[in-house]
Coordinates of C-alpha atoms in Angstrom, one line a residue:
M1 CA 96.0 95.5 78.7
G2 CA 99.0 97.7 78.5
K3 CA 98.1 99.5 81.6
A4 CA 99.7 102.8 82.2
K5 CA 99.5 103.3 86.0
N6 CA 100.2 106.5 87.8
F7 CA 99.1 107.8 91.2
G8 CA 97.7 111.0 92.5
L9 CA 96.1 112.1 95.8
I10 CA 93.4 114.7 95.4
G11 CA 94.3 117.8 97.4
L12 CA 97.8 116.8 98.3
G13 CA 99.2 117.7 94.9
M14 CA 101.4 114.6 94.9
V15 CA 102.1 112.8 91.6
A16 CA 102.5 109.5 93.4
G17 CA 99.5 109.5 95.7
V18 CA 101.6 108.5 98.7
A19 CA 102.9 111.0 101.1
A20 CA 106.7 111.2 100.6
S21 CA 109.1 111.2 103.4
F22 CA 110.2 114.7 103.0
Q23 CA 113.3 116.5 103.8
F24 CA 113.3 120.3 103.5
S25 CA 116.2 122.2 102.0
A26 CA 117.0 125.6 100.6
H27 CA 120.5 124.6 99.5
A28 CA 121.9 126.2 96.4
Q29 CA 122.6 124.1 93.4
K30 CA 125.7 122.0 93.9
E31 CA 128.5 121.9 91.3
T32 CA 128.3 118.7 89.3
G33 CA 131.6 119.0 87.6
A34 CA 130.1 117.8 84.3
P35 CA 130.2 120.1 81.2
L36 CA 126.8 121.4 80.0
P37 CA 125.4 119.6 77.0
L38 CA 125.5 122.6 74.6
D39 CA 124.0 120.9 71.6
E40 CA 120.9 119.8 73.5
L41 CA 120.6 123.2 75.2
R42 CA 120.6 124.8 71.8
Q43 CA 117.8 122.5 70.6
L44 CA 115.8 123.5 73.7
A45 CA 116.4 127.2 72.8
D46 CA 115.4 126.5 69.2
V47 CA 112.2 124.8 70.1
Y48 CA 111.4 127.7 72.5
G49 CA 112.0 130.1 69.7
L50 CA 109.8 128.2 67.2
I51 CA 106.9 128.1 69.7
K52 CA 107.2 131.8 70.3
S53 CA 107.4 132.7 66.6
D54 CA 105.3 130.0 64.8
Y55 CA 102.7 128.7 67.2
V56 CA 99.0 129.4 66.3
E57 CA 98.6 131.9 69.1
P58 CA 100.9 133.7 71.6
V59 CA 102.2 131.8 74.6
E60 CA 103.5 133.4 77.7
D61 CA 107.2 132.9 78.5
K62 CA 106.4 131.9 82.1
K63 CA 104.0 129.1 81.0
L64 CA 106.6 127.7 78.5
L65 CA 109.4 127.8 81.0
S66 CA 107.3 126.4 83.9
E67 CA 106.1 123.5 81.7
A68 CA 109.6 122.8 80.5
I69 CA 110.9 122.6 84.1
G70 CA 107.9 120.5 85.1
G71 CA 108.3 118.0 82.2
M72 CA 112.0 117.7 82.9
V73 CA 111.6 116.9 86.6
A74 CA 108.5 114.6 86.1
S75 CA 110.4 112.5 83.6
L76 CA 112.7 111.2 86.4
D77 CA 110.4 109.2 88.5
P78 CA 106.8 109.3 89.8
H79 CA 107.7 111.2 93.0
S80 CA 109.8 114.1 91.6
S81 CA 107.9 117.2 90.5
Y82 CA 108.1 120.9 90.0
L83 CA 105.9 122.8 92.4
D84 CA 104.5 126.1 91.2
Q85 CA 103.0 128.6 93.6
K86 CA 99.7 126.8 94.1
A87 CA 101.3 123.3 94.3
F88 CA 103.9 124.5 96.8
R89 CA 101.3 126.1 99.0
E90 CA 99.2 122.9 98.9
M91 CA 102.2 120.8 99.8
K92 CA 103.0 122.8 102.9
E93 CA 99.3 122.5 103.9
A94 CA 99.4 118.8 103.3
V95 CA 102.3 118.1 105.7
Q96 CA 100.4 120.1 108.3
G97 CA 97.5 117.6 108.0
K98 CA 95.0 119.7 106.1
F99 CA 94.0 120.2 102.5
V100 CA 91.1 121.1 100.3
G101 CA 89.7 118.3 98.2
V102 CA 87.2 115.5 97.8
G103 CA 89.3 112.8 99.5
I104 CA 90.1 110.1 96.9
E105 CA 93.2 108.3 95.9
V106 CA 93.3 107.9 92.2
A107 CA 95.3 106.1 89.4
S108 CA 95.6 106.8 85.7
E109 CA 94.9 103.6 83.9
D110 CA 94.2 102.9 80.2
G111 CA 93.3 106.6 79.7
Y112 CA 90.8 106.8 82.5
V113 CA 91.0 107.9 86.2
K114 CA 90.5 105.0 88.5
I115 CA 89.6 105.2 92.2
V116 CA 92.2 103.4 94.2
A117 CA 90.6 104.2 97.5
P118 CA 88.4 106.8 99.1
I119 CA 90.0 108.4 102.2
E120 CA 88.3 107.8 105.5
D121 CA 85.6 110.3 106.6
T122 CA 85.9 112.5 103.5
P123 CA 83.2 113.7 101.0
A124 CA 84.0 111.0 98.5
H125 CA 83.9 108.3 101.1
K126 CA 80.5 109.5 102.4
A127 CA 79.2 109.8 98.8
G128 CA 79.6 106.0 98.3
I129 CA 82.6 106.1 95.9
K130 CA 84.4 102.8 96.0
S131 CA 87.7 101.3 95.1
G132 CA 87.7 100.2 91.4
D133 CA 85.2 102.9 90.2
L134 CA 86.2 104.8 87.1
I135 CA 85.7 108.5 86.7
T136 CA 84.6 109.1 83.1
R137 CA 83.7 112.8 83.3
I138 CA 84.5 115.7 85.6
D139 CA 81.9 118.5 85.5
N140 CA 80.7 116.8 82.3
V141 CA 84.1 117.0 80.6
P142 CA 85.3 113.6 79.3
V143 CA 88.5 112.4 81.0
R144 CA 89.5 109.9 78.4
N145 CA 93.2 110.4 77.7
M146 CA 93.2 113.5 80.0
S147 CA 96.5 113.7 81.9
L148 CA 96.2 112.7 85.6
D149 CA 97.5 116.1 86.6
E150 CA 94.8 117.8 84.5
A151 CA 92.1 115.6 86.1
I152 CA 93.4 116.4 89.6
K153 CA 93.4 120.2 88.8
R154 CA 89.8 119.9 87.7
M155 CA 88.7 118.2 90.9
R156 CA 90.4 120.8 93.1
G157 CA 88.8 124.0 94.0
K158 CA 87.6 126.2 96.9
A159 CA 86.2 124.7 100.0
G160 CA 82.4 124.6 99.8
S161 CA 82.3 124.4 96.0
K162 CA 81.0 121.3 94.2
V163 CA 82.5 119.1 91.5
T164 CA 80.3 116.7 89.6
L165 CA 81.8 113.3 88.9
T166 CA 80.4 110.7 86.5
I167 CA 81.3 107.3 87.8
A168 CA 81.3 104.0 85.9
R169 CA 81.2 100.9 88.1
R170 CA 82.1 97.6 86.5
G171 CA 79.0 95.3 86.6
E172 CA 76.6 98.3 86.5
D173 CA 74.7 98.9 83.3
K174 CA 74.8 102.7 83.5
P175 CA 77.2 105.3 84.9
W176 CA 76.0 107.4 87.8
V177 CA 76.5 111.1 88.4
V178 CA 77.4 112.2 91.9
P179 CA 78.0 115.8 93.0
V180 CA 80.7 116.0 95.7
Q181 CA 81.3 119.1 97.8
R182 CA 84.9 120.0 98.2
Q183 CA 86.0 120.7 101.8
E184 CA 89.0 121.4 103.9
I185 CA 90.0 117.9 105.1
V186 CA 91.8 117.8 108.4
V187 CA 93.4 114.4 108.7
Q188 CA 93.4 113.1 112.3
S189 CA 96.8 111.6 112.5
V190 CA 96.4 109.3 115.4
K191 CA 93.4 107.4 116.8
A192 CA 93.4 105.2 119.9
R193 CA 91.1 103.1 122.0
M194 CA 90.8 99.8 123.9
I195 CA 89.5 97.0 121.7
E196 CA 88.7 94.9 124.7
P197 CA 90.0 94.7 128.2
G198 CA 93.8 94.4 128.1
Y199 CA 94.2 95.0 124.3
A200 CA 94.9 98.5 122.8
W201 CA 94.7 99.8 119.3
L202 CA 96.7 102.8 118.0
R203 CA 96.2 103.9 114.4
V204 CA 98.5 106.3 112.5
S205 CA 96.7 107.4 109.3
Q206 CA 99.4 109.8 108.1
F207 CA 102.8 111.1 109.4
Q208 CA 102.4 114.8 110.0
E209 CA 104.2 117.5 111.9
N210 CA 102.3 116.7 115.1
T211 CA 102.1 112.9 114.8
V212 CA 104.7 112.1 117.5
E213 CA 103.1 114.4 120.0
E214 CA 99.6 113.0 119.2
L215 CA 100.8 109.4 119.5
A216 CA 102.6 110.1 122.9
K217 CA 99.5 111.8 124.2
K218 CA 97.1 109.0 123.2
A219 CA 99.5 106.3 124.5
K220 CA 99.8 108.0 127.9
S221 CA 96.0 108.3 128.1
L222 CA 95.5 104.6 127.2
Y223 CA 97.9 103.5 130.0
A224 CA 96.5 106.0 132.5
D225 CA 93.1 104.3 132.1
N226 CA 94.4 100.8 131.5
P227 CA 97.8 100.2 133.2
Q228 CA 97.8 96.4 132.6
I229 CA 97.7 96.4 128.8
K230 CA 98.6 92.9 127.5
G231 CA 98.9 93.6 123.8
L232 CA 99.1 96.7 121.5
V233 CA 98.2 96.9 117.8
L234 CA 99.8 99.6 115.8
D235 CA 97.6 100.1 112.7
L236 CA 99.5 101.4 109.7
R237 CA 97.1 100.1 107.0
N238 CA 96.5 102.6 104.1
D239 CA 98.9 105.0 105.8
P240 CA 100.6 106.7 102.8
G241 CA 103.5 108.1 104.7
G242 CA 104.5 111.7 105.4
L243 CA 107.3 113.3 107.3
L244 CA 110.5 111.4 108.2
P245 CA 110.8 112.8 111.8
G246 CA 107.3 111.3 112.5
A247 CA 108.4 107.9 111.4
I248 CA 111.6 108.1 113.5
G249 CA 109.6 109.3 116.6
V250 CA 106.9 106.6 116.3
S251 CA 109.6 103.9 116.0
A252 CA 111.5 105.3 118.9
A253 CA 108.4 105.3 121.1
F254 CA 108.3 101.5 121.0
L255 CA 112.1 100.6 120.8
P256 CA 113.8 100.0 124.2
Q257 CA 117.1 101.9 123.3
P258 CA 117.3 105.5 122.0
E259 CA 120.6 104.7 120.3
Q260 CA 119.1 102.2 117.9
L261 CA 119.3 102.9 114.2
I262 CA 115.8 103.5 112.7
V263 CA 116.6 104.0 109.0
S264 CA 119.5 104.9 106.7
T265 CA 119.6 106.6 103.3
K266 CA 121.9 106.3 100.4
G267 CA 122.1 108.7 97.4
Q268 CA 124.5 110.4 95.0
L269 CA 125.4 113.4 97.3
P270 CA 127.4 112.9 100.5
D271 CA 124.6 114.5 102.6
S272 CA 122.2 111.9 101.1
N273 CA 124.1 109.1 102.9
Q274 CA 122.9 109.3 106.4
Q275 CA 121.8 107.3 109.4
F276 CA 118.9 108.2 111.6
Y277 CA 118.6 107.0 115.2
G278 CA 115.8 107.1 117.8
R279 CA 117.3 110.1 119.5
R280 CA 115.3 113.3 120.1
E281 CA 117.4 115.4 117.6
F282 CA 116.1 113.1 114.8
Y283 CA 112.4 113.4 115.6
S284 CA 111.9 116.7 117.4
Q285 CA 114.0 119.9 117.6
R286 CA 111.5 122.2 119.3
G287 CA 109.9 122.4 122.7
A288 CA 110.0 119.6 125.2
D289 CA 110.7 116.0 124.2
P290 CA 107.3 114.6 123.1
L291 CA 108.4 111.1 124.1
A292 CA 109.4 112.1 127.6
G293 CA 107.4 110.4 130.3
L294 CA 106.0 107.5 128.2
P295 CA 104.9 104.5 130.1
A296 CA 107.9 102.1 130.5
S297 CA 105.8 99.1 129.5
L298 CA 105.3 100.7 126.0
K299 CA 108.8 99.6 125.2
T300 CA 108.1 95.9 126.0
V301 CA 104.4 95.3 125.5
P302 CA 103.7 92.6 122.9
M303 CA 103.0 94.3 119.6
V304 CA 101.4 93.5 116.2
V305 CA 101.8 96.0 113.4
L306 CA 99.0 95.9 110.7
V307 CA 100.0 96.8 107.2
N308 CA 98.7 96.4 103.7
G309 CA 99.4 97.5 100.1
G310 CA 98.4 101.0 101.0
S311 CA 101.1 101.3 103.7
A312 CA 103.9 103.4 102.2
S313 CA 106.9 105.5 102.8
A314 CA 107.1 106.5 106.5
S315 CA 104.8 103.7 107.6
E316 CA 107.2 101.2 105.9
I317 CA 110.1 102.7 107.8
V318 CA 108.3 102.1 111.1
A319 CA 107.3 98.6 110.1
G320 CA 110.8 97.7 108.8
A321 CA 112.5 99.0 112.0
L322 CA 110.2 97.1 114.4
Q323 CA 110.5 94.0 112.2
D324 CA 114.3 94.1 112.1
Y325 CA 114.6 94.4 115.8
K326 CA 112.0 91.7 116.4
R327 CA 110.0 94.2 118.5
A328 CA 106.7 93.4 116.8
I329 CA 105.0 90.9 114.5
I330 CA 104.1 92.5 111.2
M331 CA 100.7 91.2 110.0
G332 CA 98.7 91.8 106.9
S333 CA 99.9 92.0 103.3
Q334 CA 103.0 93.3 101.5
T335 CA 103.4 97.0 101.7
F336 CA 103.5 99.6 98.8
G337 CA 107.3 99.7 98.4
K338 CA 107.8 103.5 98.4
G339 CA 111.3 103.7 99.8
S340 CA 112.8 106.9 98.3
V341 CA 113.6 110.3 99.8
Q342 CA 112.1 113.4 98.4
T343 CA 113.9 116.7 99.2
L344 CA 112.2 120.0 98.6
R345 CA 114.7 122.5 97.1
Q346 CA 113.2 126.0 97.0
L347 CA 113.8 127.8 93.8
S348 CA 112.1 131.0 95.0
A349 CA 110.0 132.2 97.9
D350 CA 107.0 130.3 96.6
T351 CA 108.2 127.7 94.1
A352 CA 110.3 124.5 94.6
V353 CA 111.4 121.2 93.1
K354 CA 110.5 118.0 94.9
L355 CA 113.4 115.8 93.9
T356 CA 114.2 112.2 94.7
T357 CA 117.6 112.3 96.3
A358 CA 118.1 108.9 98.1
R359 CA 116.8 105.4 98.9
Y360 CA 115.7 104.2 102.3
Y361 CA 117.0 101.1 104.0
T362 CA 115.9 99.3 107.2
P363 CA 118.3 98.9 110.1
K364 CA 119.5 95.6 108.7
G365 CA 120.2 97.3 105.3
R366 CA 117.1 95.9 103.5
P367 CA 115.9 98.1 100.7
I368 CA 112.3 99.4 100.9
Q369 CA 112.1 100.9 97.4
A370 CA 110.0 98.8 94.9
T371 CA 110.1 95.9 97.4
G372 CA 108.2 97.0 100.5
I373 CA 107.9 95.1 103.8
V374 CA 106.8 91.5 103.7
P375 CA 104.7 90.7 106.7
D376 CA 105.7 87.9 109.2
M377 CA 102.1 86.7 109.1
R378 CA 100.0 87.1 105.9
V379 CA 96.4 87.8 106.8
D380 CA 93.7 88.7 104.3
E381 CA 91.5 91.7 104.7
T382 CA 88.4 89.6 105.3
A383 CA 87.7 86.0 106.2
E384 CA 86.7 85.4 102.6
G385 CA 90.0 86.8 101.2
D386 CA 91.5 90.1 100.0
A387 CA 89.5 91.0 96.9
L388 CA 91.0 94.4 96.8
A389 CA 94.6 93.1 96.4
V390 CA 94.4 92.7 92.6
L391 CA 93.1 96.2 92.2
R392 CA 95.9 97.8 94.3
V393 CA 98.8 99.6 92.5
R394 CA 102.2 99.3 94.1
E395 CA 105.4 101.2 93.6
A396 CA 106.8 98.6 91.2
D397 CA 103.8 99.1 89.0
L398 CA 104.3 102.8 88.5
Q399 CA 105.8 104.0 85.2
R400 CA 109.4 105.2 85.6
H401 CA 109.6 103.9 89.2
L402 CA 113.0 104.1 90.8
A403 CA 114.3 100.6 90.8
S404 CA 115.4 98.9 94.1
E405 CA 119.2 98.7 94.3
G406 CA 120.1 95.5 92.4
E407 CA 116.6 95.2 90.8
L408 CA 116.5 94.1 87.2
A409 CA 114.6 96.2 84.7
K410 CA 111.5 94.6 83.3
T411 CA 112.1 94.2 79.6
Q412 CA 109.3 92.0 78.6
S413 CA 105.6 92.9 78.6
P414 CA 103.1 90.4 80.1
A415 CA 102.0 87.6 77.8
A416 CA 98.4 87.6 76.5
K417 CA 97.4 84.8 78.9
E418 CA 98.8 86.8 81.8
K419 CA 96.9 89.8 80.8
K420 CA 93.7 87.8 80.4
D421 CA 94.2 86.2 83.8
A422 CA 94.8 89.6 85.4
F423 CA 91.7 91.0 83.8
E424 CA 89.5 88.1 85.0
A425 CA 90.9 88.4 88.5
Q426 CA 90.1 92.1 88.5
Q427 CA 86.5 91.4 87.3
R428 CA 86.0 88.8 90.1
A429 CA 87.4 91.3 92.7
I430 CA 85.1 94.1 91.5
A431 CA 82.1 91.8 91.7
Q432 CA 83.0 90.8 95.3
L433 CA 83.4 94.5 96.3
K434 CA 80.3 95.7 94.6
D435 CA 78.0 95.6 97.7
R436 CA 80.7 95.7 100.4
K437 CA 80.8 98.7 102.7
P438 CA 84.1 100.4 103.2
L439 CA 86.1 98.9 106.0
D440 CA 85.9 100.8 109.3
Y441 CA 89.4 100.2 110.8
G442 CA 89.2 99.4 114.5
S443 CA 85.5 98.3 114.4
K444 CA 84.1 95.0 115.5
D445 CA 84.0 94.0 111.8
D446 CA 87.8 94.5 111.3
F447 CA 88.9 91.0 110.5
Q448 CA 92.7 91.6 110.5
L449 CA 92.4 93.4 113.9
A450 CA 90.6 90.4 115.2
Q451 CA 93.4 88.1 114.1
A452 CA 95.9 90.3 115.8
I453 CA 94.0 89.9 119.1
N454 CA 93.8 86.2 118.5
H455 CA 97.6 86.2 118.2
F456 CA 98.0 87.9 121.5
K457 CA 95.7 85.4 123.2
G458 CA 97.5 82.4 121.7
Q459 CA 94.4 81.5 119.7
P460 CA 94.5 80.3 116.0
V461 CA 95.1 83.0 113.4
Q462 CA 93.4 82.6 110.0
L463 CA 96.3 83.2 107.6
A464 CA 95.9 84.2 104.0
K465 CA 94.4 81.6 101.7
A466 CA 97.1 81.9 99.0
E467 CA 100.7 83.2 98.8
P468 CA 100.9 85.8 96.1
D469 CA 104.0 86.0 93.9
E470 CA 104.8 89.5 95.1
A471 CA 105.1 88.3 98.7
K472 CA 108.1 86.2 97.7
P473 CA 110.7 88.8 96.5
A474 CA 114.2 87.8 95.6
A475 CA 116.8 88.1 98.3
P476 CA 117.3 91.9 98.6
K477 CA 120.7 93.4 98.2
V478 CA 122.0 94.7 101.5
L479 CA 123.2 98.2 101.7
P480 CA 127.0 98.2 101.8
G481 CA 128.4 99.0 105.2
T482 CA 125.3 97.7 107.1
E483 CA 125.9 94.0 106.9
T484 CA 126.4 93.8 110.6
K485 CA 123.3 92.6 112.4
P486 CA 121.9 95.2 114.7
P487 CA 121.5 94.4 118.4
E488 CA 118.6 91.9 118.6
I489 CA 115.8 92.7 120.9
K490 CA 114.2 89.5 122.2
A491 CA 110.5 89.2 121.7
P492 CA 108.4 89.1 124.9
A493 CA 107.6 85.6 126.0
K494 CA 103.9 86.0 125.6
K495 CA 102.8 87.3 122.2

């Protein structure tokens, strides 16, 4: 089908639709040592002059230069972008856990805007919008061949205002029109409760500035009311990531030793080659240590980490660290594979460039980028299977995605039969999802959570019906200098 896939998250202003693991920097441009390409720069100046003199109507200098910068940065990979005043403001709001939007994760495919997933408890989710729906019009303006950025801009607006979406659902005869009211969405970073006596559930939906504090508070409350917890489920499904300190702090909360390596990075610049440990200076540099006073048994309680294709970035760092140290069983489906570092370099007081500067590696040196984390136990989303799997877009599907170190470039397009099989699989999935309600994580109908509890109790776990090709990646190239196996933490006797 020649699908051109790209991601965006309404309200967050992110090209990739997954929250990047950000580092903030106001460093000045570093000397590259390479001479400027004068011929190409002259061509750029010539084109700029032609537009100013010959275009059908006058164009502002600021618009031309902003678009030129934006195009240059966006051509690098799906996660690098130029942030103008509005986008930079929205980015800062997003990492604080709030933004104005309708609450949908979208992809650009075959010229249309496809719903990848509605975000929990948002206007889109409440309006009945489902994964796989296609947006054909925004406020009655056709979106066919509209850029994803333009579509996102049209869906944004002031809190309280409405946007009308025309939705086409495969299998339905006619499109339907749904008005959705934009609102300021405050994402609750951490949820927690007891599933049943002895078994706790902690869900991190996004890694924000206050995630470590929230998780510590919820964990202490759980243990205060239930001191004899026998098993804990850390739910990272559909967690798009967020801030790196949050991932380090959440990992450190469950690892026995503070000196343990959580994640390392490798990039072109010397300061892009770093190692991050579970010490306070890596997850919190203000106020009291948020992890002080955690129950001691939190470091040894049997754990299952739930992940899926929507688990990305910071959530993959956590899953990878706990898996490498054998601290937890990873259960679910292969993660998104977003293992790159985005650094915000401020250009002015209110503009910045979000630039990919490094790749992430697990403590054992496994690359996350375009590979993701493969679970120890593959479990489908429902007892009938995971119909949504074929509709999900992963990092490796994105145009211009940054390759994993050692990954071979894809030079051949899928054969006609492969395209046909993929299309038929998508049609079957859409039919299965047609009347299915959105999954309420942590509810009594949560099949994967039920399998995690079965694992704790030593009861049979219903594993996935089929092993997908993407769950069998080639042996990853290990980051040079990290071949030494980290200290192994023995799994508790009872799982």
